[in-house]
Amino acid sequence: MKRFLMILAIAGIVTGLLALASGCGTSPSADSSNLSKDKYDKVEVGSSTDVLKTIAGEPSKTEAKSLGGSHSMGGGTMTGGSMSMEYWYYQGSNGWVRFEVSDGKVTDKSGY
């Protein structure tokens, strides 16, 4: 009987350690699977990518695009040369949410 209780105790400890290691019982973090509307609203155009990651976590997927030649920036200004854009995607409650990122800053957002 004593041996049986010892085996049960060890099994319980191992199960508890495995649950902790896998993240069970922990509170949700910024890396949760869905980006809430409240978190989306906290990210403003012009925010740094560090702020975006702090609020929303790592994106579920990303895309990179390089724009060559002259192109229009917001406010009617034109720029020459190439520019690289990134699109960071998060799962929102109604579908994908997209943040456009360039030069370490959020330049546009859409999805909610």
Coordinates of N, CA and C in Angstrom, one line a residue:
M1 N 0.8 -1.2 0.0 CA 0.0 0.0 0.0 C 0.9 1.3 0.0
K2 N 1.9 1.3 0.8 CA 2.8 2.4 0.9 C 3.5 2.7 -0.5
R3 N 3.9 1.6 -1.1 CA 4.5 1.7 -2.4 C 3.6 2.3 -3.5
F4 N 2.3 1.9 -3.4 CA 1.3 2.3 -4.3 C 1.1 3.8 -4.2
L5 N 1.0 4.3 -2.9 CA 0.8 5.7 -2.6 C 2.0 6.5 -3.1
M6 N 3.2 6.0 -3.0 CA 4.4 6.7 -3.4 C 4.4 6.8 -4.9
I7 N 4.0 5.8 -5.6 CA 3.9 5.8 -7.1 C 2.9 6.9 -7.5
L8 N 1.7 6.9 -6.9 CA 0.7 7.9 -7.2 C 1.2 9.4 -6.9
A9 N 2.0 9.6 -5.9 CA 2.5 10.9 -5.5 C 3.5 11.3 -6.6
I10 N 4.4 10.4 -7.0 CA 5.4 10.7 -8.0 C 4.7 11.0 -9.4
A11 N 3.6 10.2 -9.7 CA 2.9 10.5 -10.9 C 2.2 11.8 -10.9
G12 N 1.7 12.2 -9.8 CA 1.0 13.5 -9.6 C 2.0 14.7 -9.8
I13 N 3.2 14.5 -9.2 CA 4.3 15.5 -9.3 C 4.7 15.7 -10.8
V14 N 4.9 14.5 -11.5 CA 5.4 14.6 -12.9 C 4.3 15.2 -13.7
T15 N 3.0 14.9 -13.5 CA 1.9 15.5 -14.3 C 1.9 17.0 -14.0
G16 N 2.0 17.4 -12.8 CA 2.0 18.8 -12.5 C 3.2 19.6 -13.2
L17 N 4.4 19.0 -13.2 CA 5.5 19.6 -13.8 C 5.3 19.7 -15.3
L18 N 4.8 18.7 -15.9 CA 4.5 18.7 -17.3 C 3.5 19.8 -17.7
A19 N 2.5 19.9 -16.9 CA 1.4 21.0 -17.1 C 2.1 22.4 -17.0
L20 N 2.9 22.6 -16.0 CA 3.6 23.9 -15.9 C 4.5 24.1 -17.1
A21 N 5.2 23.1 -17.5 CA 6.2 23.3 -18.7 C 5.4 23.6 -20.0
S22 N 4.2 23.0 -20.1 CA 3.5 23.3 -21.4 C 2.7 24.6 -21.3
G23 N 2.6 25.2 -20.2 CA 1.9 26.5 -20.1 C 0.5 26.4 -19.6
C24 N 0.1 25.2 -19.2 CA -1.3 25.1 -18.7 C -1.3 25.8 -17.3
G25 N -2.4 26.5 -17.1 CA -2.6 27.2 -15.9 C -1.9 28.6 -15.8
T26 N -1.3 29.0 -16.9 CA -0.7 30.4 -16.9 C -1.7 31.4 -17.5
S27 N -1.5 32.6 -17.1 CA -2.4 33.6 -17.7 C -2.0 33.9 -19.1
P28 N -3.0 34.4 -19.9 CA -2.7 34.7 -21.3 C -1.7 35.8 -21.4
S29 N -0.8 35.8 -22.4 CA 0.2 36.8 -22.6 C -0.2 37.6 -23.9
A30 N 0.7 38.5 -24.3 CA 0.5 39.2 -25.5 C 0.6 38.3 -26.8
D31 N 1.1 37.1 -26.6 CA 1.3 36.2 -27.7 C 0.0 35.3 -27.8
S32 N -1.1 35.6 -27.2 CA -2.2 34.8 -27.3 C -2.7 34.7 -28.8
S33 N -3.5 33.6 -29.1 CA -3.8 33.3 -30.5 C -4.6 34.4 -31.2
N34 N -5.5 35.1 -30.4 CA -6.3 36.2 -31.0 C -5.9 37.5 -30.5
L35 N -5.9 38.5 -31.5 CA -5.7 39.9 -31.1 C -7.0 40.6 -30.8
S36 N -7.2 41.0 -29.6 CA -8.5 41.7 -29.3 C -8.6 43.0 -29.9
K37 N -9.8 43.5 -30.0 CA -10.1 44.8 -30.6 C -9.4 45.9 -29.7
D38 N -9.4 45.7 -28.4 CA -8.8 46.7 -27.5 C -7.3 46.8 -27.7
K39 N -6.6 45.7 -27.9 CA -5.2 45.7 -28.2 C -5.0 46.3 -29.6
Y40 N -5.8 46.0 -30.6 CA -5.7 46.6 -31.9 C -5.7 48.1 -31.8
D41 N -6.7 48.6 -31.0 CA -6.9 50.0 -30.9 C -5.7 50.7 -30.2
K42 N -5.0 50.0 -29.4 CA -3.9 50.6 -28.7 C -2.7 50.8 -29.6
V43 N -2.6 50.1 -30.7 CA -1.5 50.3 -31.6 C -1.8 51.4 -32.6
E44 N -1.1 52.5 -32.5 CA -1.3 53.6 -33.4 C -0.4 53.6 -34.5
V45 N -0.8 54.2 -35.7 CA 0.1 54.4 -36.8 C 1.2 55.4 -36.3
G46 N 2.4 55.0 -36.6 CA 3.6 55.8 -36.1 C 4.2 55.1 -34.9
S47 N 3.6 54.1 -34.3 CA 4.2 53.3 -33.2 C 5.4 52.5 -33.7
S48 N 6.3 52.3 -32.8 CA 7.5 51.5 -33.2 C 7.1 50.0 -33.2
T49 N 7.9 49.2 -33.9 CA 7.6 47.8 -33.9 C 7.7 47.2 -32.6
D50 N 8.6 47.8 -31.7 CA 8.7 47.3 -30.3 C 7.4 47.5 -29.6
V51 N 6.8 48.6 -29.8 CA 5.5 48.9 -29.1 C 4.4 47.9 -29.7
L52 N 4.4 47.6 -31.0 CA 3.5 46.7 -31.6 C 3.7 45.3 -31.0
K53 N 4.9 44.8 -30.8 CA 5.2 43.5 -30.3 C 4.8 43.5 -28.8
T54 N 5.0 44.6 -28.1 CA 4.7 44.6 -26.6 C 3.2 44.4 -26.5
I55 N 2.4 45.1 -27.3 CA 0.9 45.0 -27.2 C 0.4 43.8 -27.8
A56 N 0.8 43.4 -29.0 CA 0.2 42.4 -29.8 C 0.9 41.0 -29.8
G57 N 2.2 41.1 -29.4 CA 3.0 39.9 -29.4 C 3.6 39.7 -30.8
E58 N 4.2 38.5 -31.0 CA 4.8 38.2 -32.3 C 3.6 37.9 -33.3
P59 N 3.8 38.3 -34.6 CA 2.8 38.1 -35.6 C 2.6 36.6 -35.9
S60 N 1.4 36.2 -36.3 CA 1.2 34.8 -36.7 C 1.9 34.5 -38.0
K61 N 2.0 35.5 -38.9 CA 2.7 35.4 -40.2 C 3.1 36.8 -40.6
T62 N 4.1 36.8 -41.5 CA 4.6 38.1 -42.1 C 4.8 37.9 -43.5
E63 N 4.8 39.0 -44.2 CA 5.2 39.1 -45.7 C 6.1 40.3 -45.8
A64 N 7.0 40.2 -46.8 CA 7.9 41.4 -47.1 C 7.7 41.7 -48.5
K65 N 7.7 43.0 -48.8 CA 7.6 43.5 -50.2 C 8.5 44.7 -50.3
S66 N 9.2 44.7 -51.5 CA 10.2 45.7 -51.8 C 9.6 46.6 -52.9
L67 N 9.5 47.9 -52.7 CA 8.9 48.8 -53.7 C 10.1 49.6 -54.3
G68 N 10.2 49.5 -55.6 CA 11.3 50.2 -56.3 C 10.8 51.5 -56.9
G69 N 11.7 52.4 -57.2 CA 11.4 53.6 -57.9 C 10.7 54.6 -57.0
S70 N 10.1 55.6 -57.6 CA 9.4 56.7 -56.9 C 8.0 56.2 -56.5
H71 N 7.6 56.5 -55.3 CA 6.3 56.2 -54.8 C 5.9 57.3 -53.8
S72 N 4.6 57.4 -53.6 CA 4.0 58.4 -52.8 C 3.9 57.9 -51.3
M73 N 4.3 58.8 -50.5 CA 4.2 58.6 -49.0 C 3.0 59.4 -48.6
G74 N 2.5 59.1 -47.4 CA 1.4 59.9 -46.9 C 1.6 61.3 -46.9
G75 N 0.6 62.2 -47.1 CA 0.7 63.6 -47.1 C 1.2 64.2 -48.4
G76 N 1.3 63.4 -49.4 CA 1.6 63.9 -50.8 C 3.1 63.9 -51.0
T77 N 4.0 63.5 -50.1 CA 5.4 63.6 -50.4 C 5.8 62.4 -51.3
M78 N 6.8 62.6 -52.1 CA 7.3 61.5 -53.0 C 8.7 61.2 -52.5
T79 N 9.0 59.9 -52.7 CA 10.4 59.5 -52.4 C 10.9 58.6 -53.5
G80 N 12.2 58.7 -53.8 CA 12.8 57.9 -54.8 C 13.6 56.7 -54.2
G81 N 14.0 55.8 -55.0 CA 14.8 54.7 -54.5 C 13.8 53.6 -54.0
S82 N 14.4 52.6 -53.5 CA 13.6 51.4 -53.1 C 13.2 51.6 -51.6
M83 N 12.1 50.9 -51.3 CA 11.6 50.9 -49.9 C 11.0 49.6 -49.6
S84 N 11.4 49.0 -48.4 CA 10.8 47.7 -48.1 C 9.7 47.9 -47.1
M85 N 8.7 47.1 -47.4 CA 7.5 47.1 -46.5 C 7.3 45.7 -45.9
E86 N 6.8 45.6 -44.8 CA 6.5 44.3 -44.2 C 5.0 44.4 -43.8
Y87 N 4.4 43.3 -43.9 CA 3.0 43.1 -43.4 C 3.0 42.1 -42.3
W88 N 2.5 42.5 -41.1 CA 2.5 41.6 -40.0 C 1.0 41.2 -39.8
Y89 N 0.7 40.0 -39.7 CA -0.7 39.5 -39.6 C -0.9 38.8 -38.2
Y90 N -2.1 39.2 -37.7 CA -2.5 38.6 -36.4 C -3.9 38.1 -36.6
Q91 N -4.3 37.1 -35.9 CA -5.7 36.6 -35.9 C -6.6 37.4 -35.0
G92 N -7.5 38.1 -35.6 CA -8.5 38.9 -34.9 C -9.7 38.0 -34.6
S93 N -10.7 38.6 -33.9 CA -11.9 37.8 -33.6 C -12.8 37.6 -34.8
N94 N -12.6 38.5 -35.8 CA -13.5 38.3 -37.1 C -12.6 38.0 -38.3
G95 N -11.4 37.6 -38.1 CA -10.5 37.3 -39.3 C -9.1 37.9 -39.1
W96 N -8.4 38.0 -40.1 CA -7.0 38.5 -40.0 C -6.9 40.0 -39.9
V97 N -6.0 40.4 -39.0 CA -5.7 41.8 -38.8 C -4.3 42.0 -39.4
R98 N -4.1 43.2 -40.1 CA -2.8 43.4 -40.8 C -2.2 44.8 -40.3
F99 N -1.0 44.7 -40.0 CA -0.2 46.0 -39.7 C 0.9 46.1 -40.8
E100 N 0.9 47.3 -41.4 CA 2.0 47.6 -42.4 C 3.1 48.2 -41.6
V101 N 4.3 47.7 -41.9 CA 5.5 48.2 -41.1 C 6.6 48.6 -42.1
S102 N 7.2 49.7 -41.8 CA 8.3 50.2 -42.6 C 9.3 51.0 -41.8
D103 N 10.5 50.8 -41.9 CA 11.6 51.5 -41.1 C 11.3 51.4 -39.6
G104 N 10.9 50.2 -39.2 CA 10.7 50.0 -37.7 C 9.4 50.7 -37.1
K105 N 8.5 51.2 -38.0 CA 7.3 51.9 -37.5 C 6.1 51.3 -38.2
V106 N 4.9 51.4 -37.5 CA 3.7 51.0 -38.1 C 3.2 52.1 -39.0
T107 N 3.0 51.8 -40.3 CA 2.6 52.9 -41.2 C 1.1 52.8 -41.6
D108 N 0.5 51.6 -41.3 CA -1.0 51.5 -41.6 C -1.4 50.2 -40.9
K109 N -2.7 50.1 -40.6 CA -3.3 49.0 -40.0 C -4.7 48.8 -40.5
S110 N -5.1 47.5 -40.6 CA -6.5 47.2 -41.1 C -7.0 45.9 -40.6
G111 N -8.3 45.7 -40.6 CA -8.8 44.4 -40.2 C -9.9 44.4 -39.2
Y112 N -10.0 45.5 -38.4 CA -11.2 45.5 -37.4 C -12.1 46.6 -37.9

